Coordinates of C-alpha atoms and ligand atoms in Angstrom, one line a residue:
M1059 CA 18.1 39.1 -1.3
S1060 CA 19.2 36.1 -3.3
I1061 CA 22.3 34.2 -2.4
Q1062 CA 25.6 35.4 -3.9
F1063 CA 28.9 33.6 -4.3
E1064 CA 30.4 36.0 -1.7
D1065 CA 28.1 34.4 0.9
F1066 CA 29.9 31.1 0.7
N1067 CA 33.1 32.1 2.4
L1068 CA 35.2 30.5 -0.4
R1069 CA 38.9 30.9 -0.7
P1070 CA 40.0 33.8 -2.9
E1071 CA 41.5 31.5 -5.6
L1072 CA 38.0 30.0 -6.0
V1073 CA 36.3 33.4 -6.2
Q1074 CA 38.9 34.3 -8.8
A1075 CA 38.1 31.2 -10.8
I1076 CA 34.3 31.8 -10.6
T1077 CA 34.8 35.3 -11.9
A1078 CA 37.1 34.0 -14.7
L1079 CA 34.4 31.5 -15.7
G1080 CA 31.9 34.3 -15.9
Y1081 CA 29.5 33.0 -13.2
T1082 CA 27.7 35.9 -11.6
Q1083 CA 25.3 34.1 -9.4
P1084 CA 24.9 30.7 -7.9
T1085 CA 22.3 28.5 -9.6
P1086 CA 19.5 27.2 -7.4
I1087 CA 21.2 23.8 -6.8
Q1088 CA 24.5 25.6 -5.9
A1089 CA 22.6 28.0 -3.5
G1090 CA 21.1 24.9 -1.8
I1091 CA 24.1 22.5 -1.8
I1092 CA 27.2 24.7 -1.1
P1093 CA 26.2 26.0 2.3
L1094 CA 25.1 22.5 3.5
M1095 CA 28.4 21.0 2.3
Q1096 CA 30.4 23.8 3.9
E1097 CA 28.6 23.0 7.2
G1098 CA 29.8 19.4 6.9
C1099 CA 26.3 17.9 6.3
D1100 CA 25.7 14.9 4.1
V1101 CA 23.5 15.9 1.2
T1102 CA 21.2 14.3 -1.3
G1103 CA 20.9 16.5 -4.4
Q1104 CA 18.1 15.8 -6.9
A1105 CA 19.3 17.5 -10.0
Q1106 CA 20.5 16.6 -13.4
T1107 CA 23.0 17.9 -15.9
G1108 CA 22.5 21.5 -16.8
T1109 CA 21.6 22.8 -13.4
G1110 CA 25.2 23.6 -12.3
K1111 CA 25.4 20.5 -10.0
T1112 CA 29.0 19.8 -10.8
A1113 CA 30.2 23.2 -9.5
A1114 CA 27.8 22.7 -6.5
F1115 CA 29.9 19.9 -5.2
A1116 CA 33.3 20.9 -6.8
L1117 CA 33.4 24.3 -4.9
P1118 CA 33.0 22.8 -1.4
I1119 CA 35.5 20.0 -2.3
L1120 CA 38.1 22.5 -3.4
N1121 CA 37.5 24.8 -0.5
R1122 CA 38.4 22.0 1.8
I1123 CA 41.5 20.6 0.1
D1124 CA 44.8 21.0 1.9
P1125 CA 47.1 22.1 -1.0
Q1126 CA 50.2 20.9 0.9
Q1127 CA 48.9 17.3 1.2
Y1128 CA 49.5 15.1 -1.9
L1129 CA 47.1 12.3 -1.1
P1130 CA 43.5 11.6 -2.2
Q1131 CA 41.3 13.9 -0.1
A1132 CA 38.2 13.9 -2.2
L1133 CA 36.6 11.3 -4.4
V1134 CA 33.9 11.6 -7.1
V1135 CA 32.3 8.4 -8.4
A1136 CA 30.6 8.8 -11.8
P1137 CA 28.8 6.2 -13.9
T1138 CA 30.6 6.9 -17.2
R1139 CA 33.9 8.0 -18.6
E1140 CA 32.4 11.0 -20.3
L1141 CA 30.9 12.2 -17.0
A1142 CA 34.1 11.6 -15.1
L1143 CA 36.0 13.6 -17.7
Q1144 CA 33.5 16.4 -17.5
V1145 CA 33.7 16.5 -13.7
T1146 CA 37.5 16.6 -13.8
E1147 CA 37.4 19.4 -16.3
M1148 CA 35.1 21.4 -14.0
I1149 CA 37.2 20.8 -10.9
Q1150 CA 40.3 21.8 -12.9
S1151 CA 38.7 25.0 -14.1
L1152 CA 37.5 26.0 -10.6
G1153 CA 40.8 24.9 -9.1
Q1154 CA 42.9 26.6 -11.7
F1155 CA 44.3 29.3 -9.3
M1156 CA 44.9 26.7 -6.6
G1157 CA 46.9 24.3 -8.7
V1158 CA 45.0 21.3 -7.5
S1159 CA 46.0 17.8 -8.7
V1160 CA 43.1 15.8 -10.1
L1161 CA 43.3 12.2 -11.4
T1162 CA 40.6 10.7 -13.6
V1163 CA 40.4 6.9 -13.6
Y1164 CA 38.2 4.9 -15.9
G1165 CA 38.3 1.5 -17.6
G1166 CA 39.1 0.7 -21.2
T1167 CA 42.5 2.5 -21.1
S1168 CA 45.9 1.4 -19.9
Y1169 CA 46.8 1.6 -16.2
S1170 CA 50.3 3.0 -16.6
Q1171 CA 49.4 6.7 -16.9
Q1172 CA 46.9 6.5 -14.0
L1173 CA 49.4 4.7 -11.9
N1174 CA 52.2 7.2 -12.7
Q1175 CA 50.0 10.0 -11.6
L1176 CA 49.0 8.2 -8.4
R1177 CA 52.7 7.8 -7.6
R1178 CA 53.3 11.5 -8.1
G1179 CA 50.5 12.2 -5.7
V1180 CA 46.9 13.4 -6.3
Q1181 CA 44.4 15.4 -4.3
V1182 CA 41.1 14.7 -6.0
V1183 CA 40.2 11.4 -7.7
V1184 CA 37.3 11.2 -10.2
G1185 CA 36.5 7.9 -11.6
T1186 CA 34.1 5.2 -12.8
P1187 CA 33.2 2.5 -10.2
G1188 CA 34.9 -0.5 -11.9
R1189 CA 38.3 0.9 -12.4
L1190 CA 38.2 2.7 -9.0
L1191 CA 37.5 -0.5 -7.2
D1192 CA 40.2 -2.3 -9.2
L1193 CA 42.8 0.2 -8.1
V1194 CA 41.7 0.0 -4.5
K1195 CA 41.8 -3.8 -4.6
R1196 CA 45.3 -3.8 -6.1
G1197 CA 46.4 -1.5 -3.3
R1198 CA 47.2 1.3 -5.7
L1199 CA 44.6 3.7 -4.5
D1200 CA 44.4 4.6 -0.8
L1201 CA 41.1 6.2 0.1
T1202 CA 41.5 6.3 3.8
E1203 CA 42.3 10.0 3.9
V1204 CA 39.4 11.0 1.7
H1205 CA 37.2 13.4 3.6
T1206 CA 34.6 14.1 0.9
V1207 CA 32.9 11.5 -1.4
V1208 CA 30.4 12.5 -4.1
L1209 CA 28.3 9.9 -5.9
D1210 CA 27.3 11.6 -9.1
E1211 CA 24.3 10.4 -11.1
A1212 CA 23.6 7.7 -8.6
D1213 CA 20.5 6.5 -10.5
E1214 CA 22.6 5.9 -13.6
M1215 CA 25.0 3.9 -11.5
L1216 CA 22.1 1.9 -10.2
S1217 CA 20.7 1.1 -13.6
M1218 CA 24.1 0.2 -14.9
G1219 CA 24.6 -2.3 -12.1
F1220 CA 27.4 -0.5 -10.3
V1221 CA 25.8 -0.3 -6.9
E1222 CA 27.8 -3.1 -5.4
D1223 CA 31.1 -1.6 -6.7
V1224 CA 30.1 1.7 -5.2
E1225 CA 29.4 0.1 -1.9
A1226 CA 32.8 -1.7 -1.9
I1227 CA 34.5 1.6 -2.7
L1228 CA 32.8 3.4 0.2
A1229 CA 33.9 0.6 2.4
G1230 CA 37.5 1.6 1.7
T1231 CA 36.9 5.2 3.0
S1232 CA 36.8 6.5 6.5
D1233 CA 33.5 6.5 8.4
E1234 CA 34.2 10.2 9.2
R1235 CA 33.9 11.2 5.5
Q1236 CA 31.2 13.6 4.3
T1237 CA 29.1 12.0 1.5
T1238 CA 27.0 13.7 -1.1
L1239 CA 24.8 11.9 -3.5
F1240 CA 23.4 13.4 -6.7
S1241 CA 20.6 11.8 -8.7
A1242 CA 18.2 13.1 -11.3
T1243 CA 15.5 10.8 -9.8
L1244 CA 15.2 9.3 -6.4
P1245 CA 13.7 5.8 -6.8
P1246 CA 13.5 3.6 -3.7
R1247 CA 16.8 1.9 -4.3
I1248 CA 18.6 5.2 -4.3
R1249 CA 16.8 6.4 -1.2
E1250 CA 18.0 3.1 0.4
L1251 CA 21.6 3.8 -0.7
A1252 CA 21.4 7.2 0.8
R1253 CA 19.9 5.9 4.1
K1254 CA 22.7 3.3 4.3
Y1255 CA 25.7 5.5 3.5
L1256 CA 24.8 9.1 4.3
R1257 CA 24.4 10.4 7.9
N1258 CA 21.2 12.4 8.4
P1259 CA 21.3 13.7 4.9
K1260 CA 19.7 17.0 3.9
T1261 CA 17.9 17.0 0.6
V1262 CA 18.1 19.7 -2.1
A1263 CA 15.8 19.1 -5.0
I1264 CA 15.6 20.9 -8.3
Q1265 CA 12.3 20.0 -10.0
T1266 CA 12.9 18.1 -13.2
E1267 CA 10.4 20.2 -15.1
Q1268 CA 12.3 23.4 -14.2
V1269 CA 15.4 22.2 -16.0
T1270 CA 14.1 20.2 -18.9
V1271 CA 10.6 20.3 -19.9
A1272 CA 10.0 24.1 -20.1
A1273 CA 12.4 24.4 -23.0
T1274 CA 11.2 21.4 -24.9
E1275 CA 8.4 21.0 -27.3
Q1276 CA 6.9 17.6 -27.0
R1277 CA 5.0 15.7 -29.7
V1278 CA 3.7 12.2 -30.1
Y1279 CA 2.9 10.4 -33.3
Y1280 CA 0.8 7.3 -33.0
V1281 CA 2.0 4.8 -35.5
N1282 CA 1.9 1.1 -36.3
E1283 CA 5.0 -0.7 -35.1
H1284 CA 6.0 -1.7 -38.7
D1285 CA 5.6 1.9 -39.9
K1286 CA 8.0 3.4 -37.4
L1287 CA 10.9 3.7 -39.8
A1288 CA 8.8 5.1 -42.6
V1289 CA 7.3 7.7 -40.2
L1290 CA 10.7 8.6 -38.9
T1291 CA 12.1 9.3 -42.4
R1292 CA 9.0 11.3 -43.3
L1293 CA 9.6 13.4 -40.2
F1294 CA 13.2 13.9 -41.1
E1295 CA 12.0 15.5 -44.3
M1296 CA 9.9 18.1 -42.5
E1297 CA 11.9 18.9 -39.4
D1298 CA 14.8 21.4 -39.2
I1299 CA 17.2 19.0 -37.7
T1300 CA 20.6 20.3 -36.8
S1301 CA 21.5 17.3 -34.6
A1302 CA 19.3 14.4 -33.5
L1303 CA 19.6 11.7 -31.0
I1304 CA 17.3 8.7 -31.6
F1305 CA 16.5 6.3 -28.7
T1306 CA 15.7 2.7 -29.3
R1307 CA 14.8 0.0 -26.8
T1308 CA 17.5 -2.5 -27.7
R1309 CA 21.0 -2.6 -29.1
V1310 CA 19.8 -4.8 -32.0
R1311 CA 17.2 -2.2 -32.9
T1312 CA 19.9 0.5 -32.8
G1313 CA 22.0 -1.4 -35.3
E1314 CA 19.0 -2.2 -37.6
L1315 CA 17.8 1.4 -37.6
V1316 CA 21.2 2.8 -38.4
N1317 CA 21.5 0.4 -41.4
E1318 CA 18.0 1.2 -42.6
L1319 CA 18.5 5.0 -42.3
N1320 CA 21.8 4.9 -44.1
M1321 CA 20.3 2.8 -46.9
R1322 CA 17.5 5.3 -47.3
G1323 CA 19.9 8.2 -47.6
Y1324 CA 19.9 9.6 -44.1
P1325 CA 23.4 9.3 -42.8
S1326 CA 23.5 8.2 -39.1
E1327 CA 25.7 6.3 -36.7
A1328 CA 25.1 4.1 -33.7
L1329 CA 26.4 4.8 -30.3
S1330 CA 26.6 1.3 -29.0
G1331 CA 27.9 -0.2 -25.8
D1332 CA 29.7 -2.7 -28.0
L1333 CA 32.1 -0.1 -29.4
S1334 CA 35.5 0.2 -28.0
Q1335 CA 36.1 3.2 -25.8
E1336 CA 38.1 4.8 -28.6
A1337 CA 35.5 4.2 -31.3
R1338 CA 32.9 5.5 -29.0
E1339 CA 34.8 8.7 -28.3
H1340 CA 35.5 9.1 -32.0
T1341 CA 31.8 8.9 -32.8
M1342 CA 31.0 11.4 -30.0
A1343 CA 33.6 13.8 -31.2
R1344 CA 32.2 13.6 -34.7
F1345 CA 28.7 14.2 -33.4
R1346 CA 29.8 17.2 -31.3
A1347 CA 31.6 18.7 -34.3
G1348 CA 28.5 18.3 -36.3
Q1349 CA 30.0 15.9 -38.8
V1350 CA 27.5 13.3 -37.7
K1351 CA 24.0 14.7 -37.4
V1352 CA 22.1 11.7 -36.4
L1353 CA 23.1 9.4 -33.6
V1354 CA 21.1 6.3 -32.6
A1355 CA 21.5 4.8 -29.1
T1356 CA 19.9 2.8 -26.4
D1357 CA 19.5 4.4 -23.0
V1358 CA 22.4 2.5 -21.6
A1359 CA 24.8 3.5 -24.5
A1360 CA 23.7 7.2 -24.1
R1361 CA 24.5 7.4 -20.4
G1362 CA 26.7 10.3 -19.4
L1363 CA 26.7 11.5 -22.9
D1364 CA 27.0 15.3 -22.8
V1365 CA 26.2 17.2 -25.9
E1366 CA 24.5 20.5 -25.9
G1367 CA 21.9 22.0 -28.1
I1368 CA 20.6 18.8 -29.7
S1369 CA 17.7 20.0 -31.8
H1370 CA 15.7 16.8 -31.8
V1371 CA 15.4 13.8 -29.5
F1372 CA 13.4 11.0 -31.1
N1373 CA 11.9 8.3 -29.0
Y1374 CA 11.8 5.6 -31.6
D1375 CA 10.5 3.4 -28.8
L1376 CA 9.0 4.8 -25.6
P1377 CA 11.2 4.0 -22.6
E1378 CA 10.1 1.3 -20.2
E1379 CA 10.4 3.6 -17.2
T1380 CA 8.6 7.0 -17.3
E1381 CA 11.5 8.6 -15.5
T1382 CA 13.9 7.6 -18.3
F1383 CA 11.9 9.8 -20.6
V1384 CA 13.0 12.9 -18.6
H1385 CA 16.6 11.8 -19.0
R1386 CA 16.2 11.4 -22.7
I1387 CA 14.5 14.7 -23.4
G1388 CA 16.7 16.5 -21.0
R1389 CA 19.4 16.3 -23.6
T1390 CA 17.6 18.6 -25.9
G1391 CA 16.8 22.3 -25.4
R1392 CA 19.7 23.0 -23.2
A1393 CA 21.4 26.4 -22.9
G1394 CA 18.2 28.3 -23.5
R1395 CA 17.5 26.7 -26.8
T1396 CA 14.1 25.1 -27.4
G1397 CA 14.4 21.5 -28.4
V1398 CA 11.9 19.2 -29.9
A1399 CA 11.2 15.8 -28.4
I1400 CA 9.3 13.5 -30.8
S1401 CA 7.9 10.2 -29.6
L1402 CA 6.6 7.4 -31.8
A1403 CA 4.1 5.4 -29.9
R1404 CA 1.9 2.5 -30.8
P1405 CA -1.8 3.1 -30.4
S1406 CA -1.7 0.6 -27.5
E1407 CA 0.7 2.9 -25.7
R1408 CA -1.7 5.8 -25.1
R1409 CA -1.8 5.1 -21.4
Q1410 CA 2.0 5.3 -21.2
V1411 CA 1.9 8.6 -23.0
R1412 CA -0.6 9.9 -20.4
Q1413 CA 1.7 8.8 -17.6
I1414 CA 4.6 10.6 -19.2
E1415 CA 2.5 13.8 -19.6
Q1416 CA 1.6 13.6 -16.0
F1417 CA 5.1 13.0 -14.9
T1418 CA 6.5 15.9 -16.9
H1419 CA 3.4 18.2 -16.4
Q1420 CA 3.4 18.9 -20.1
E1421 CA 1.0 17.8 -22.8
M1422 CA 2.5 15.9 -25.7
L1423 CA 0.8 17.4 -28.8
E1424 CA -0.4 14.7 -31.1
G1425 CA 1.1 15.2 -34.6
T1426 CA -0.3 14.0 -37.9
I1427 CA 2.2 12.2 -40.0
P1428 CA 3.3 14.4 -43.0
T1429 CA 1.7 13.3 -46.2
A1430 CA 3.7 12.5 -49.4
E1431 CA 2.3 15.8 -50.9
E1432 CA 3.5 17.8 -47.9
I1433 CA 6.9 16.3 -48.2
Q1434 CA 7.1 16.9 -51.9
A1435 CA 6.0 20.5 -51.4
K1436 CA 8.7 20.9 -48.7
R1437 CA 11.4 19.5 -51.0
L1438 CA 10.3 21.8 -53.8
D1439 CA 10.3 24.8 -51.4
G1440 CA 13.9 23.9 -50.4
L1441 CA 15.0 23.7 -54.0
L1442 CA 13.4 26.9 -55.0
S1443 CA 14.8 28.7 -51.9
K1444 CA 18.3 27.6 -53.0
I1445 CA 17.7 28.9 -56.5
E1446 CA 16.4 32.2 -55.2
M1447 CA 19.5 32.5 -53.0
W1448 CA 21.8 32.0 -56.0
L1449 CA 19.8 34.4 -58.1
K1450 CA 20.2 37.0 -55.3
R1451 CA 23.8 36.3 -54.8
G1452 CA 24.4 36.4 -58.5
R1453 CA 27.8 34.8 -58.2
A1454 CA 27.2 31.7 -60.4
R1455 CA 29.7 33.1 -62.9
E1456 CA 31.1 29.8 -64.2
E1457 CA 27.6 28.3 -64.6
R1458 CA 26.4 31.5 -66.4
A1459 CA 29.2 31.1 -68.9
L1460 CA 28.2 27.5 -69.4
V1461 CA 24.6 28.5 -70.0
E1462 CA 25.6 31.2 -72.5
S1463 CA 27.7 28.8 -74.5
L1464 CA 24.8 26.2 -74.5
V1465 CA 22.3 28.9 -75.6
A1466 CA 24.7 30.0 -78.3
S1467 CA 24.9 26.5 -79.6
G1468 CA 21.1 26.5 -79.9
V1469 CA 19.7 24.9 -76.7
D1470 CA 16.5 26.3 -75.5
P1471 CA 17.0 28.2 -72.1
I1472 CA 13.7 26.8 -70.7
D1473 CA 14.6 23.3 -71.7
M1474 CA 18.0 23.7 -70.2
A1475 CA 16.7 25.1 -66.9
A1476 CA 14.2 22.2 -66.6
A1477 CA 17.0 19.7 -67.3
A1478 CA 19.2 21.4 -64.7
L1479 CA 16.4 21.1 -62.1
K1480 CA 16.0 17.4 -63.0
V1481 CA 19.7 16.9 -62.2
A1482 CA 19.4 18.9 -59.0
R1483 CA 16.5 16.7 -57.9
A1484 CA 18.2 13.4 -58.7
E1485 CA 19.3 13.1 -55.1
E1486 CA 15.7 13.1 -53.9
K1487 CA 15.0 10.0 -55.9
Q1488 CA 17.4 8.2 -53.5
R1489 CA 14.8 9.0 -50.9
P1490 CA 11.5 7.6 -52.0
I1491 CA 8.7 8.6 -49.7
P1492 CA 7.7 5.4 -47.9
E1493 CA 4.1 4.2 -47.7
I1494 CA 2.4 4.1 -44.3
S1495 CA -0.6 1.9 -43.5
P1496 CA -3.5 3.5 -41.7
L1497 CA -4.0 3.0 -38.0
P1498 CA -6.7 0.5 -36.9
E1499 CA -10.0 2.4 -36.9
K1500 CA -10.5 2.4 -33.1
A1501 CA -7.0 3.9 -32.6
V1502 CA -7.8 7.1 -34.3
R1503 CA -8.5 10.1 -32.1
P1504 CA -8.8 13.0 -34.4
E1505 CA -9.7 15.6 -31.8
R1506 CA -6.2 15.8 -30.4
R1507 CA -4.4 15.9 -33.7
L1508 CA -2.0 18.5 -35.0
R1509 CA -0.7 18.8 -38.5
Y1510 CA 1.9 20.6 -40.5
D1511 CA 0.3 23.8 -41.5
R1512 CA 0.2 24.1 -45.3
S1513 CA -3.2 25.6 -45.3
E1514 CA -2.3 29.1 -46.2
G1515 CA -1.4 30.2 -49.7
S1516 CA -0.8 27.8 -52.5
G1517 CA 1.6 30.3 -54.1
R1518 CA 5.2 29.4 -53.4
S1519 CA 6.4 32.6 -51.9
E1520 CA 3.7 32.9 -49.3
S1521 CA 4.0 29.4 -48.2
R1522 CA 7.7 29.7 -48.0
G1523 CA 7.5 32.9 -46.0
K1524 CA 5.4 31.2 -43.4
S1525 CA 7.4 28.5 -41.8
Q1526 CA 6.1 25.2 -42.9
R1527 CA 7.3 23.5 -39.9
E1528 CA 5.0 25.5 -37.7
F1529 CA 2.3 23.4 -36.1
T1530 CA -1.2 24.6 -35.5
A1531 CA -4.0 22.7 -33.9
H1532 CA -6.5 21.5 -36.5
A1533 CA -9.9 20.1 -35.9
K1534 CA -9.2 20.4 -32.2
P1535 CA -12.6 21.2 -30.7
R1536 CA -12.3 24.1 -28.3
A1537 CA -14.4 22.2 -25.9
S1538 CA -11.7 19.6 -25.4
V1539 CA -9.5 22.3 -23.9
R1540 CA -12.0 24.7 -22.4
G1541 CA -14.6 22.2 -21.3
K1542 CA -15.1 21.4 -17.7
Q1543 CA -14.3 17.8 -18.1
S1544 CA -10.7 16.8 -18.0
D1545 CA -9.5 13.6 -19.7
E1546 CA -9.0 12.0 -16.4
E1547 CA -11.7 10.8 -14.1
G1548 CA -12.3 12.9 -11.0
M1549 CA -10.5 15.9 -12.5
I1550 CA -11.9 19.1 -13.7
R1551 CA -10.1 21.3 -16.2
L1552 CA -9.7 25.0 -15.3
E1553 CA -8.3 27.8 -17.3
M1554 CA -6.2 30.8 -16.5
G1555 CA -5.3 33.8 -18.6
L1556 CA -1.5 33.6 -18.3
G1557 CA 0.8 31.6 -20.5
K1558 CA 4.2 31.1 -22.1
V1559 CA 4.4 34.8 -23.0
D1560 CA 4.2 35.6 -19.3
G1561 CA 7.1 33.2 -18.6
L1562 CA 4.8 30.8 -16.9
R1563 CA 6.3 27.4 -15.9
P1564 CA 4.5 24.3 -14.5
S1565 CA 6.2 24.7 -11.2
D1566 CA 4.9 28.3 -10.9
V1567 CA 1.4 27.1 -11.4
V1568 CA 1.7 24.4 -8.9
A1569 CA 3.4 26.6 -6.3
S1570 CA 0.8 29.4 -6.7
I1571 CA -2.4 27.3 -6.7
A1572 CA -1.4 24.7 -4.1
G1573 CA 0.3 27.3 -1.9
T1574 CA -2.5 29.9 -2.0
A1575 CA -5.5 27.5 -1.8
G1576 CA -3.7 25.4 0.9
I1577 CA -4.1 22.1 -1.0
P1578 CA -1.5 19.4 -1.8
G1579 CA 0.4 19.7 -5.1
T1580 CA -0.9 16.3 -6.0
A1581 CA -4.4 17.7 -6.2
L1582 CA -3.3 19.2 -9.6
G1583 CA -3.0 17.1 -12.7
R1584 CA -1.9 18.0 -16.1
I1585 CA -0.9 21.5 -16.8
Y1586 CA -0.8 22.7 -20.4
I1587 CA 0.8 26.0 -20.9
Q1588 CA 0.0 27.7 -24.2
N1589 CA 1.1 31.1 -25.4
H1590 CA -1.5 33.2 -23.7
R1591 CA -3.4 30.9 -21.5
T1592 CA -3.0 27.7 -19.5
T1593 CA -5.2 24.9 -18.6
V1594 CA -4.9 23.1 -15.3
D1595 CA -6.6 19.8 -14.3
V1596 CA -7.6 19.9 -10.7
S1597 CA -9.1 17.2 -8.4
E1598 CA -12.8 17.6 -8.1
A1599 CA -12.5 17.1 -4.3
Y1600 CA -10.5 20.4 -4.0
L1601 CA -12.5 22.4 -6.5
E1602 CA -14.3 24.5 -4.0
K1603 CA -11.1 25.4 -2.1
I1604 CA -9.4 26.3 -5.4
V1605 CA -12.2 28.5 -6.7
S1606 CA -12.7 30.2 -3.4
A1607 CA -9.1 31.4 -3.4
N1608 CA -9.6 33.0 -6.8
T1609 CA -9.0 36.6 -5.8
K1610 CA -5.6 35.8 -4.3
Y1611 CA -3.7 33.9 -7.0
K1612 CA -0.5 35.6 -8.1
V1613 CA 2.4 34.4 -10.2
R1614 CA 5.5 36.6 -10.9
G1615 CA 3.6 39.6 -9.6
Q1616 CA 0.6 39.0 -11.9
S1617 CA -2.8 38.2 -10.5
F1618 CA -4.9 35.5 -12.2
S1619 CA -8.1 33.7 -11.5
L1620 CA -9.2 30.2 -12.6
T1621 CA -12.4 29.7 -14.6
K1622 CA -14.2 26.7 -15.8
G1623 CA -13.9 28.0 -19.4
Ligands
AMP18 P1 26.3 21.0 -14.9 O1 24.9 20.9 -14.5 O2 27.2 20.9 -13.7 O3 26.6 20.1 -16.0 O4 26.6 22.5 -15.4 C1 26.0 23.0 -16.6 C2 26.7 24.2 -17.1 O5 26.4 25.3 -16.3 C3 28.2 24.1 -17.2 O6 28.6 24.5 -18.5 C4 28.7 25.1 -16.2 O7 29.9 25.7 -16.6 C5 27.6 26.1 -16.1 N1 27.5 26.7 -14.7 C6 27.6 26.1 -13.5 N2 27.4 27.0 -12.5 C7 27.1 28.2 -13.1 C8 26.7 29.5 -12.6 N3 26.6 29.8 -11.3 N4 26.4 30.5 -13.5 C9 26.5 30.2 -14.8 N5 26.8 29.0 -15.4 C10 27.1 28.0 -14.5

């Protein structure tokens, strides 16, 4: 039996709120964290946004609040204002039938409102490290009665240089407090923080691939550095972008890219750390409302940014840390929607791409840069689709009257239609298709390439009927997938007959094979899940064990065996 909310012994007001929010079952992180926090344990939670982690700590906090006491009883420290506001919102929603008093504190705004609220008395404080510490130092915020502290997105706080502030804040709390730390990744510095400030912490981990990668299509385009902008604009032409977040390595590159994109007719805005809090929020609001479709940011500027359903994440530059990649692409494909993560990599960055693939257990399909002909054909398709739509709708009454009067005055209808198309296409001229220089000869690896499929039907209607954004593998020798040799030394590529259609996820494959064959999970390398089959790289050293367990493998009730293809 899986764990239910009823198993947590929560106060009735919280159960009422859970029902009101429509949650029927705890998420895995909630099932792991809530009982431990209820028992009073310190906990390290490895999970990122989208897993239900906020409610995982908010429920135990609220369950423990004494509603009669108007002093800070719980504290949540978050790296950014956005995250602090989100956490507050969640605590307020869950505490709506308890009438809990929550204060959010963050920098960049006046003190007066936060101080007023503190004077009136608050029960939960949520804030960013700098302002929290400031209030503590000024003697305005007394944390001595705080019984629960949550450090949310600790790795973000670490990379933003907040660790010392966090340590100083913790020093102002009681040693008796319960401490919970959440982090998407657990690098050594975070483990050290946990060792220092948590007592015998229990760890609950939600695998990153379970929350992000499964819903994300990943592609990589190898390009010359100086062609990145040109390639990006070509991809813009071919992709169905509803909202895009583009990551650059530096703030300067963010600014330059936004200028270039705007000049080339692709409206975009920068989310920069330089912006005032107000301007930043304004930009974010416009992005959330869909008024700005393309946002360009550095990793630092994008921290804590919560937007759902981003259709595309572009890695204009690969991140320096492999783990950052997961943060970036975790912003796409949320809420059950499949997102696309596109990386532009220099030929010299192949090794880094491999590392990312290994880390995410997902292959990045290598795309071929759309040609000028493909882009022109796509533009034409778009134009003709629009015309077809108006023909079907038949509601262009005013325009029809105009045509009739022009025809009556002797204009040839065909000439007029051609002229009208010319006018309609004028906007395209603002977007010339930029030239791209070829990659150095030795950088080309045709066997792993994918391309936009325009191979079927030269007639307009067929090609339009079939999605032109669909990718198919071209010139990808079967052997490279089915062959015994993996790309990596010491690894052998095996194949199984289950895939995406069976709901297979990388974690299922690892759990089943490693668990059944009795081998460590690290003996498995890259896992590439296709629609009906999956390839798994395994360490040669464990091959015998793996193959000898072949009659016993099962995933989601379905048996499978591994073959060498
Ligand atoms: P978080 O990971 O805390 O950012 O939560 C992601 C989303 O999941 C939020 O919109 C929550 O409202 C939602 N959520 C949290 N817990 C549950 C649950 N048990 N069932 C359904 N949705 C949930």
